[in-house]
XYZ file of C-alpha atoms in Angstrom:
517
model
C 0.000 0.000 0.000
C 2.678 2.527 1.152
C 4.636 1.688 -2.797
C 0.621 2.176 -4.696
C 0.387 5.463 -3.054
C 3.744 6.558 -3.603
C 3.633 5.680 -7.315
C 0.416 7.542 -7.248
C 2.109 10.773 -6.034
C 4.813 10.771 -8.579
C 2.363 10.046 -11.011
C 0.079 12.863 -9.765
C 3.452 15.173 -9.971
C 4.729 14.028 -13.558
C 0.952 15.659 -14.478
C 1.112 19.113 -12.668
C 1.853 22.240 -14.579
C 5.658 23.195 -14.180
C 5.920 26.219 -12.804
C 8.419 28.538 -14.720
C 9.562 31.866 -14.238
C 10.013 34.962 -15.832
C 11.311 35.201 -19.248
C 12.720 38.940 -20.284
C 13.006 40.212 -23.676
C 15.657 43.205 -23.402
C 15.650 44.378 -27.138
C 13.807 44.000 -30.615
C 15.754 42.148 -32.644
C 14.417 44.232 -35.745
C 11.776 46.673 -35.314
C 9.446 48.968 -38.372
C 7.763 52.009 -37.441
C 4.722 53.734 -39.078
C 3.932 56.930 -38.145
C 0.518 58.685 -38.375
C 0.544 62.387 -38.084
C -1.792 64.192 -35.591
C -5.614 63.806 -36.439
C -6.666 67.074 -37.976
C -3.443 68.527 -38.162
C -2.526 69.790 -41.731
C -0.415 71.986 -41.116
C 1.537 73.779 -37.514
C 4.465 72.527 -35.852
C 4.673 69.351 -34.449
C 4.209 69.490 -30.437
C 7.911 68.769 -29.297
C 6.591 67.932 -25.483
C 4.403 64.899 -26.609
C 3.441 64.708 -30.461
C -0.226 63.912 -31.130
C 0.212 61.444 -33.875
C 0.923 57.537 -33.568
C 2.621 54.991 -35.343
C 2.257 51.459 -35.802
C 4.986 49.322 -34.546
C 6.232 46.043 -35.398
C 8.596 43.810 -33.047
C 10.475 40.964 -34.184
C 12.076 39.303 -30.994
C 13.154 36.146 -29.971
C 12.415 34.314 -26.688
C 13.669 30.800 -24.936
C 10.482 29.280 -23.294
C 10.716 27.033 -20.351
C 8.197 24.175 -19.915
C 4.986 24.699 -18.391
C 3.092 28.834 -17.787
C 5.466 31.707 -17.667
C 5.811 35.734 -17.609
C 7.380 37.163 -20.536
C 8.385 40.410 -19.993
C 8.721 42.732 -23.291
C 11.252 45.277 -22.318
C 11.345 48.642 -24.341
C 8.069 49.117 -26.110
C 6.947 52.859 -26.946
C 6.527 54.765 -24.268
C 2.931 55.385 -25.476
C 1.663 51.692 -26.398
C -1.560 51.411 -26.436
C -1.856 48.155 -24.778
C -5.200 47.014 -26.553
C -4.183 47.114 -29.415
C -1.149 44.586 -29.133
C -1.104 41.517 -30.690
C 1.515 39.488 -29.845
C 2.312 36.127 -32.568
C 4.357 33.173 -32.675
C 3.752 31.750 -29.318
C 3.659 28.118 -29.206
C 0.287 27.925 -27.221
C -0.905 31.679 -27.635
C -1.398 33.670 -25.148
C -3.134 33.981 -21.473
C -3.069 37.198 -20.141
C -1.614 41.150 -21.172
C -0.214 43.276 -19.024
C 0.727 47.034 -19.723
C 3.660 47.594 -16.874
C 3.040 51.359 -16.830
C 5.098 51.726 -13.299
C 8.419 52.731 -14.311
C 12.158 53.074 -12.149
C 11.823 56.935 -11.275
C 12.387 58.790 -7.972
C 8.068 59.334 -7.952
C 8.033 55.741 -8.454
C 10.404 54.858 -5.952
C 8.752 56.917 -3.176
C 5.241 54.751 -4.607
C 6.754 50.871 -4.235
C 8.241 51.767 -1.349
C 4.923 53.551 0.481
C 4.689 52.171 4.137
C 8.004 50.817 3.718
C 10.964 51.441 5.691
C 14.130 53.326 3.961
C 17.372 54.989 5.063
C 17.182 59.188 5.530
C 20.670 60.363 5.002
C 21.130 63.890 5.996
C 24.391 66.139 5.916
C 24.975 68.989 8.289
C 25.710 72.107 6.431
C 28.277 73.732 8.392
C 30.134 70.487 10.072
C 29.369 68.367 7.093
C 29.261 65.008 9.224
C 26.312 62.453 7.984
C 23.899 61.282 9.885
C 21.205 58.151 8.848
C 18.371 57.162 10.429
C 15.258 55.166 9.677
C 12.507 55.818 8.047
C 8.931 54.669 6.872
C 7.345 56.954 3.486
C 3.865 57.552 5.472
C 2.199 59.168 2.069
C 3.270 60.737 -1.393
C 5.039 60.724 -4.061
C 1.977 63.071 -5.035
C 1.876 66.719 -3.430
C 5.684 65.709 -1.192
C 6.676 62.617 1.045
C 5.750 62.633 4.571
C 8.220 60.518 6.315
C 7.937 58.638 9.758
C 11.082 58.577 12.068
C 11.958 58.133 15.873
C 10.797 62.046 16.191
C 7.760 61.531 14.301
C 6.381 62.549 11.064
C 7.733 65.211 8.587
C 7.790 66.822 5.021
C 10.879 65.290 3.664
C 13.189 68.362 1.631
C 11.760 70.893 4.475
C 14.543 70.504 7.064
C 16.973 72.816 5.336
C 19.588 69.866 5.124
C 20.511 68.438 2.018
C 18.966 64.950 2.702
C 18.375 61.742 0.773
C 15.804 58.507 0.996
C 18.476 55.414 0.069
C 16.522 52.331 -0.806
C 17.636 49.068 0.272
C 16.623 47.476 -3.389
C 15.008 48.409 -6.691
C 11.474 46.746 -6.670
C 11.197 44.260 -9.045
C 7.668 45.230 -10.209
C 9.384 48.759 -11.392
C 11.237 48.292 -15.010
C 13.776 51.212 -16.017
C 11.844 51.074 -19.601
C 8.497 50.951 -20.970
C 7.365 47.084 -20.753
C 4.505 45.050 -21.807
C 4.407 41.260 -20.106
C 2.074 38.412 -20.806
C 1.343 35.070 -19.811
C 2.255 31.974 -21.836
C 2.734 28.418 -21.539
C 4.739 25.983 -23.927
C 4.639 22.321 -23.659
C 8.151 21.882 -23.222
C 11.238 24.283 -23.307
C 11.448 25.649 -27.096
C 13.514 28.830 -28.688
C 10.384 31.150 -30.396
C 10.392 34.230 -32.992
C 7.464 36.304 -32.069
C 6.089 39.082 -33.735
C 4.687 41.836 -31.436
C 2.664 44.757 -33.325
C 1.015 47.333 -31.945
C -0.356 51.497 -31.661
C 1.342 53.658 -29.971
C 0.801 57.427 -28.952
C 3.507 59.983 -28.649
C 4.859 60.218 -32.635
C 3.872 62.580 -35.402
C 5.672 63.619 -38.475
C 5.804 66.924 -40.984
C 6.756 67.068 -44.477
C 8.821 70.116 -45.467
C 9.359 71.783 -48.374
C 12.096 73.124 -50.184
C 11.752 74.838 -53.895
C 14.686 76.696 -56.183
C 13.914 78.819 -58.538
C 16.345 78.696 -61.702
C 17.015 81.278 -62.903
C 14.494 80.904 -66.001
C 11.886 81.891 -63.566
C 9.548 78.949 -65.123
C 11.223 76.273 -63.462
C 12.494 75.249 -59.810
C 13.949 72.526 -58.428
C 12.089 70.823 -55.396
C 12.951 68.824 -52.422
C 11.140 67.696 -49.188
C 12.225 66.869 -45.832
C 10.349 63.950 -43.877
C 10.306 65.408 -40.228
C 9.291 62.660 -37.640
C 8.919 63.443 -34.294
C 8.955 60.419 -31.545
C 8.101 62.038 -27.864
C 8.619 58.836 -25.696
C 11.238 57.473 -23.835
C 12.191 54.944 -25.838
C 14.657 54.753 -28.617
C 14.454 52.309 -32.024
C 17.376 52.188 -33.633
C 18.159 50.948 -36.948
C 14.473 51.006 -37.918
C 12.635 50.329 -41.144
C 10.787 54.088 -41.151
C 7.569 54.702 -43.001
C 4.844 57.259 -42.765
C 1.407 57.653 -43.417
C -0.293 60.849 -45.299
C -3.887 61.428 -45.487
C -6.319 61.165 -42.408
C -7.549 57.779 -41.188
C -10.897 57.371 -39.602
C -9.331 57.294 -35.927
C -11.788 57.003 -33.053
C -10.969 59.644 -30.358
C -9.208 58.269 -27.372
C -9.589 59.157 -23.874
C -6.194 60.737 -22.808
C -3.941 58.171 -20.773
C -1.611 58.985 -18.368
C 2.102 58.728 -19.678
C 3.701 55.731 -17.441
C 6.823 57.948 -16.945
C 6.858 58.984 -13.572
C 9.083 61.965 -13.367
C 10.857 63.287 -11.414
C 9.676 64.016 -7.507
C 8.487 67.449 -7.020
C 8.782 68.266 -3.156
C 7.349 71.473 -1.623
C 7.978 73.369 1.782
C 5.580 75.625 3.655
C 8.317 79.282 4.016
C 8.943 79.616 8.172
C 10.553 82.953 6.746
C 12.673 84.480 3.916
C 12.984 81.652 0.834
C 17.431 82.211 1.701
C 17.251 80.938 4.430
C 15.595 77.734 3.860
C 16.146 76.648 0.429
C 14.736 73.947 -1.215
C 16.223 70.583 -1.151
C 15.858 68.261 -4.222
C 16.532 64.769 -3.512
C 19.396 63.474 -5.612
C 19.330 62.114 -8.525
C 19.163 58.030 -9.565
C 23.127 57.159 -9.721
C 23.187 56.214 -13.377
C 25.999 54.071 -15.446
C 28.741 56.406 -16.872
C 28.129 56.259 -20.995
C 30.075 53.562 -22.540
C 32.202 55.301 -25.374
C 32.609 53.011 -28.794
C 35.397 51.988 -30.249
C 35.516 50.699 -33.641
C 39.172 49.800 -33.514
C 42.719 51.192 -33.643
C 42.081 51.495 -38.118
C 39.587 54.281 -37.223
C 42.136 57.126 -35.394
C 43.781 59.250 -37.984
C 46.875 61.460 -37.066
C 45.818 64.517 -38.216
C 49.506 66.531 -37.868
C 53.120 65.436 -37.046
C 57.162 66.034 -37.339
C 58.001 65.401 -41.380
C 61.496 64.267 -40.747
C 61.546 62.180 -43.768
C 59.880 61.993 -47.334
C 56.099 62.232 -47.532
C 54.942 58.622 -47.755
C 51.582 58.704 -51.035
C 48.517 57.349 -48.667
C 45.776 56.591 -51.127
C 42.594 58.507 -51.021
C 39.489 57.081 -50.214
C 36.590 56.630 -52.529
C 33.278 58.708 -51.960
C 30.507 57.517 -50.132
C 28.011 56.583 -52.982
C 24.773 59.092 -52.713
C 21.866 57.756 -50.860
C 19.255 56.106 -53.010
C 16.523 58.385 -54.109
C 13.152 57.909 -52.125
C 10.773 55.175 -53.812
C 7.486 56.347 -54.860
C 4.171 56.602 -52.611
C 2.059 53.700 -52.325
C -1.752 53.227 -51.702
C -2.743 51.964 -48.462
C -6.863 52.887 -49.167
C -7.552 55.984 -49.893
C -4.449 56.696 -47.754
C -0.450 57.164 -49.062
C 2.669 55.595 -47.615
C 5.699 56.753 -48.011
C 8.785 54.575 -47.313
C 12.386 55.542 -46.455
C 14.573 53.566 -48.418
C 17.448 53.199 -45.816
C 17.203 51.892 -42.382
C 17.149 55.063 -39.775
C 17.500 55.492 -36.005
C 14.448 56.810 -34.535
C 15.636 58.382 -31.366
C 14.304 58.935 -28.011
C 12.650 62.230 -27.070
C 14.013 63.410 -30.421
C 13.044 63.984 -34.356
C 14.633 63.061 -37.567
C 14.711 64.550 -41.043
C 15.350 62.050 -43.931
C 15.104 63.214 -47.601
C 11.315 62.038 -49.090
C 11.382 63.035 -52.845
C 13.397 65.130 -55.178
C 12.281 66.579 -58.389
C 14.241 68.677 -60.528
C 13.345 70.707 -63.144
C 9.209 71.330 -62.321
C 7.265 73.595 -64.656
C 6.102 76.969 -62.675
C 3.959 79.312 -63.578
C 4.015 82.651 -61.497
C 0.229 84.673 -61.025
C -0.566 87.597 -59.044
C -3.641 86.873 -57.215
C -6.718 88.721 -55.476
C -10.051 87.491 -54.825
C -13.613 89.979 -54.987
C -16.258 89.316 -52.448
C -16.841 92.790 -51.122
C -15.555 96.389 -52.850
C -12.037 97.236 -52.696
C -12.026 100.975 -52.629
C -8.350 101.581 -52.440
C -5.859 100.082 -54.169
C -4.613 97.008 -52.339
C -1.302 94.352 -52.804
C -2.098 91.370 -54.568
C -0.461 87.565 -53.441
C 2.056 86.482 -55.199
C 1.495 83.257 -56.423
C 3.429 80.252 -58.102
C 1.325 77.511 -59.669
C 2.312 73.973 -60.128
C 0.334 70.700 -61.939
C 1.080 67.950 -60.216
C 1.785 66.197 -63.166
C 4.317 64.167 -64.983
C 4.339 66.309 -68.370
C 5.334 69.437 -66.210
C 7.898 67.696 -64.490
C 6.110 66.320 -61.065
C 3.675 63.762 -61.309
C 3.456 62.278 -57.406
C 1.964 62.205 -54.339
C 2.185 65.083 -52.120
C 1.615 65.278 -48.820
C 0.630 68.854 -46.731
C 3.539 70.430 -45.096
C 5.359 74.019 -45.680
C 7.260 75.134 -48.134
C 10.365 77.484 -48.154
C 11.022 79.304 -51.749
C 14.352 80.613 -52.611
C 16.094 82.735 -55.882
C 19.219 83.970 -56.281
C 19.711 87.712 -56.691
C 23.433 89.061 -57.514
C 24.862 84.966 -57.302
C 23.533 85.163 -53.197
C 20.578 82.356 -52.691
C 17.460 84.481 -50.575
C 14.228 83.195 -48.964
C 11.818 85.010 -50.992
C 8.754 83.951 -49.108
C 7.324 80.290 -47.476
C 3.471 78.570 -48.122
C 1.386 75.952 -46.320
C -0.043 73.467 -48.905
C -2.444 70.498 -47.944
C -2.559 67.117 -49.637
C -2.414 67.044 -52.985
C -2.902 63.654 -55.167
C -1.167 63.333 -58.897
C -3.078 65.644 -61.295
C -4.196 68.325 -58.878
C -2.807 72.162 -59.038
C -0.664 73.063 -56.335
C -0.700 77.082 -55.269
C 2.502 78.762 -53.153
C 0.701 81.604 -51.935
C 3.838 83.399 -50.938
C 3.353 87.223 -49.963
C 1.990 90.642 -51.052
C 3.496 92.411 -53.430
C 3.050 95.992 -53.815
C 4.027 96.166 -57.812
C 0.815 94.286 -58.605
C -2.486 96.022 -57.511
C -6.530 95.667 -57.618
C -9.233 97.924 -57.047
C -12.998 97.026 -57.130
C -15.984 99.356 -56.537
C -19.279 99.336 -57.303
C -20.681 101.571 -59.949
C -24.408 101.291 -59.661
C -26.962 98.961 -58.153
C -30.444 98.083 -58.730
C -33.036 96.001 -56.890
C -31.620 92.806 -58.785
C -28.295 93.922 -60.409
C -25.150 95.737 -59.159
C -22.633 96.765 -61.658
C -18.879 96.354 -61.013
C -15.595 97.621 -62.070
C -12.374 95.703 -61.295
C -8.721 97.640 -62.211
C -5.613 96.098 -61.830
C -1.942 98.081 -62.192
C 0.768 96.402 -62.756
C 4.289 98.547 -61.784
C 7.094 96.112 -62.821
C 8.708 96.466 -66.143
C 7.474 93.683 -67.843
C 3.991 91.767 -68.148
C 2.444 89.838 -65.375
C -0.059 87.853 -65.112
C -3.542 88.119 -62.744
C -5.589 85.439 -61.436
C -8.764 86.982 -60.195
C -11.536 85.113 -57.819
C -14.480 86.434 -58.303
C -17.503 85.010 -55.806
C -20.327 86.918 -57.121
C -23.418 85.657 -59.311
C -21.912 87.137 -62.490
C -24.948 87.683 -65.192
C -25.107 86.515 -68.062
C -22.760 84.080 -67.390
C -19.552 84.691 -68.967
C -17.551 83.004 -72.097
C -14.056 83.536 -71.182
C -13.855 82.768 -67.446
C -13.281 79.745 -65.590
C -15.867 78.430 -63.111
C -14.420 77.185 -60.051
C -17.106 76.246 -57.086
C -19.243 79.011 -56.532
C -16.907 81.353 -58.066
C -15.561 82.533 -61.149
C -11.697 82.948 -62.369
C -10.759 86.121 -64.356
C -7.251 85.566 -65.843
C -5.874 88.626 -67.145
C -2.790 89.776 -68.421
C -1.183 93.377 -67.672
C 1.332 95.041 -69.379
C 4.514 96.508 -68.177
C 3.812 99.925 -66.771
C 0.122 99.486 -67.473
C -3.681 98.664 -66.527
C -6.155 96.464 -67.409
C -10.262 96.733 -66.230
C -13.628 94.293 -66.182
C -16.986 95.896 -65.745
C -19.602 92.514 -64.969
C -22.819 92.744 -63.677
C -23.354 90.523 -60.269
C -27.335 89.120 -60.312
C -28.750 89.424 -56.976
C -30.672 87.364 -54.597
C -33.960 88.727 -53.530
């Protein structure tokens, strides 16, 4: 009997779940980020405290699995992950249970893990200098200041006028020093795994930004853009297949989350008297790791002066780093555009980065002087200057183009000048793209009304043109022009008077506008 039930036992163990540990992923072992920009933003700077676009991020990492249910611990996620959407693949037996780990190693987050928990006070006497420690339990913070418990009783720690200190015995092991998501999983037996983690995360945005050179033809320029993206979070992702999305997704609004960085701890003193005497006390900062510096070997230094004591020895010159390849074309994602960057990037921490997203050369311009009539102009006003491009690949252009700002420059006297900059919004292939740039005082419009009736009112529309050579006028007209002219464009509820004025000269329109009774 004693044998039977000790078989039975072993048997009874050989079935019970093994129970494993934790499993931590420190690092993606390749990592692509697509970023969204802000909902409803097509044009403003990007917000350099936290941007208020997202990006879609895929992990490729690989795990060792023990037998039986364990935690695996994704270190280094986006700062912003939004942990529902996550979707974690690759797993043997799926997935249990997600967990966003939103507490993160910080002196705030200290003071929290360690709440009703006993530390070390470390104080230093200003004028003798001699340290004293003492125990002490955190009673309540790290919101508003700590109130600490010691032999004396309870007080605001940072109000004593010592420099003073909390020292921990331990970093908790609930508190990660990066962004981490962990789940639950369970394997059969101990295996090696390639997972695939993807999800949304808040904090990134990007900008496109434009740069245009006018040759000196003054019916062509040259233009480049700048791909601006803008990651707000704590954590880095180097070496990064980069892509963006332009148009605007429908995106549900999202109820703000809190950011899982702690901070730092903000502790605040009632003044006994003047602020001199008792200054505030910060506690010290976490003792970090000094920065490793990276060698790439004893090839890399270069002498760059020495004694000559002999003949110059002929070092051969090295070749030039090939150019970058030129950005691939848009794609269609929907209605939606992606742009890819064609070389692996760095997408830094709490930083942006500009890579090059298309160059054109040698785009077809037109330049118009432009006014629009809704009400009568009495005196003479500045028209806009205005360049005028067709996105299309007869004049040179031809692609995608997402909304961002563009800078303008021409050369006067051999010297390169910003002659004016333009906000332009999404523009597909085939649509006309307008740089309103700035007033110019050479190129004028008047309107006033001559006479009005209970259903007409006559107008008169003079333009001057003061430079010494023809320009041309692009006029938008949002009256109810009867009978409906021959010669004019309609565009919406408005009409398009193109005119051209001579050097030194004027030109007039007289139209009747049909009113609404």
């Amino acid at each position: 009997m004693p044998r039977l039930l000790a078989l039975l036992l072993l048997f009874g163990a050989g079935l019970a779940p093994a129970q494993a540990g934790t499993v931590v992923s420190g690092a993606a072992d390749s990592v692509s980020v697509t970023v969204y920009r802000q909902p409803g933003r097509a044009k403003g700077a990007i917000d350099r405290n936290w941007p208020g676009g997202y990006a879609l991020i895929t992990e490729s990492r690989t795990i060792d699995l023990p037998p039986g249910e364990s935690v695996v611990r994704f270190e280094g996620v986006a700062e912003g992950l939004m942990p529902e959407t996550a979707v974690l693949s690759g797993m043997p037996r799926g997935v249990k249970e997600k967990n966003r780990d939103a507490r993160l190693l910080s002196p705030a987050g200290l003071v929290d893990a360690y709440l009703k928990r006993s530390v070390t006070l470390r104080r230093t006497n200003r004028k003798t200098g001699k340290v004293t420690e003492q125990d002490a339990i955190i009673s309540a913070g790290p919101a508003g200041g700590v109130i600490v418990q010691t032999a004396q009783g309870h007080e605001a720690l940072g109000c004593s006028g010592l420099p003073e200190r909390m020292l921990y015995p331990q970093a908790p092991p609930d508190l990660s020093p990066r962004p981490t998501l962990s789940v639950i999983a369970t394997s059969d037996r101990a295996t090696r795994a390639t997972v695939q983690l993807t999800y949304l995360a808040e904090g990134f945005d990007w900008a496109a930004n434009y740069v245009a050179d006018m040759r000196s033809d003054s019916r062509t320029l040259d233009l480049m853009a700048w791909l601006t993206v803008a990651n707000g979070g704590a954590t880095g992702f180097p070496d990064a297949r980069l892509a963006v999305i332009a148009g605007q997704p429908d995106k549900r609004a999202r109820r703000a989350q809190p950011r899982p960085t702690a901070g730092p701890l903000r502790l605040t003193c009632w003044p006994m008297d003047v602020t001199s005497t008792h200054p505030r006390w910060a506690l010290a900062p976490l003792e970090m790791p000094p920065p490793v510096m990276e060698m790439t070997g004893a090839e890399d230094i270069v002498v760059s002066a020495q004694r000559r004591t002999h003949r110059a020895m002929a070092m051969p010159v090295a070749a030039p780093a090939p150019p970058p390849p030129p950005p691939p074309p848009p794609e269609d994602v929907g209605d939606l555009k992606l742009y890819r960057v064609p070389v692996r990037v760095d997408v830094s921490a709490n930083g942006q980065k500009q890579v090059a997203l298309l160059r054109q050369a040698g785009v077809k311009v037109e330049r118009l002087y432009a006014a629009t009539v809704h009400t009568a102009i009495e005196e003479a006003q500045p028209m806009t200057l205005r360049l005028r491009v067709q996105n299309r690949q007869a004049d040179g252009l031809g692609i995608a183009l997402p909304s961002g700002r563009v800078a303008l420059f021409e050369e006067a006297g051999g010297i390169r000048l910003l002659a004016g900059e333009a906000d332009i919004g999404d523009k597909a292939e085939g649509e006309r793209v307008d740089y309103d740039l700035t007033q110019s005082a050479d190129a004028r419009i008047v309107a006033r009304i001559v006479s009005e009736s209970r259903k007409t009112r006559r107008w008169r529309i003079g333009l001057s043109n003061a430079r010494p050579f023809a320009v041309t006028a692009e006029i938008t007209i949002a009256h109810d022009i009867h009978p409906r002219p021959m010669n004019m464009e309609r565009r919406g509820d408005s009409w398009i008077w193109r005119a051209l004025i001579p050097a030194n000269d004027t030109v007039e329109l007289g139209y009747a506008e049909r009113l609404a009774r």
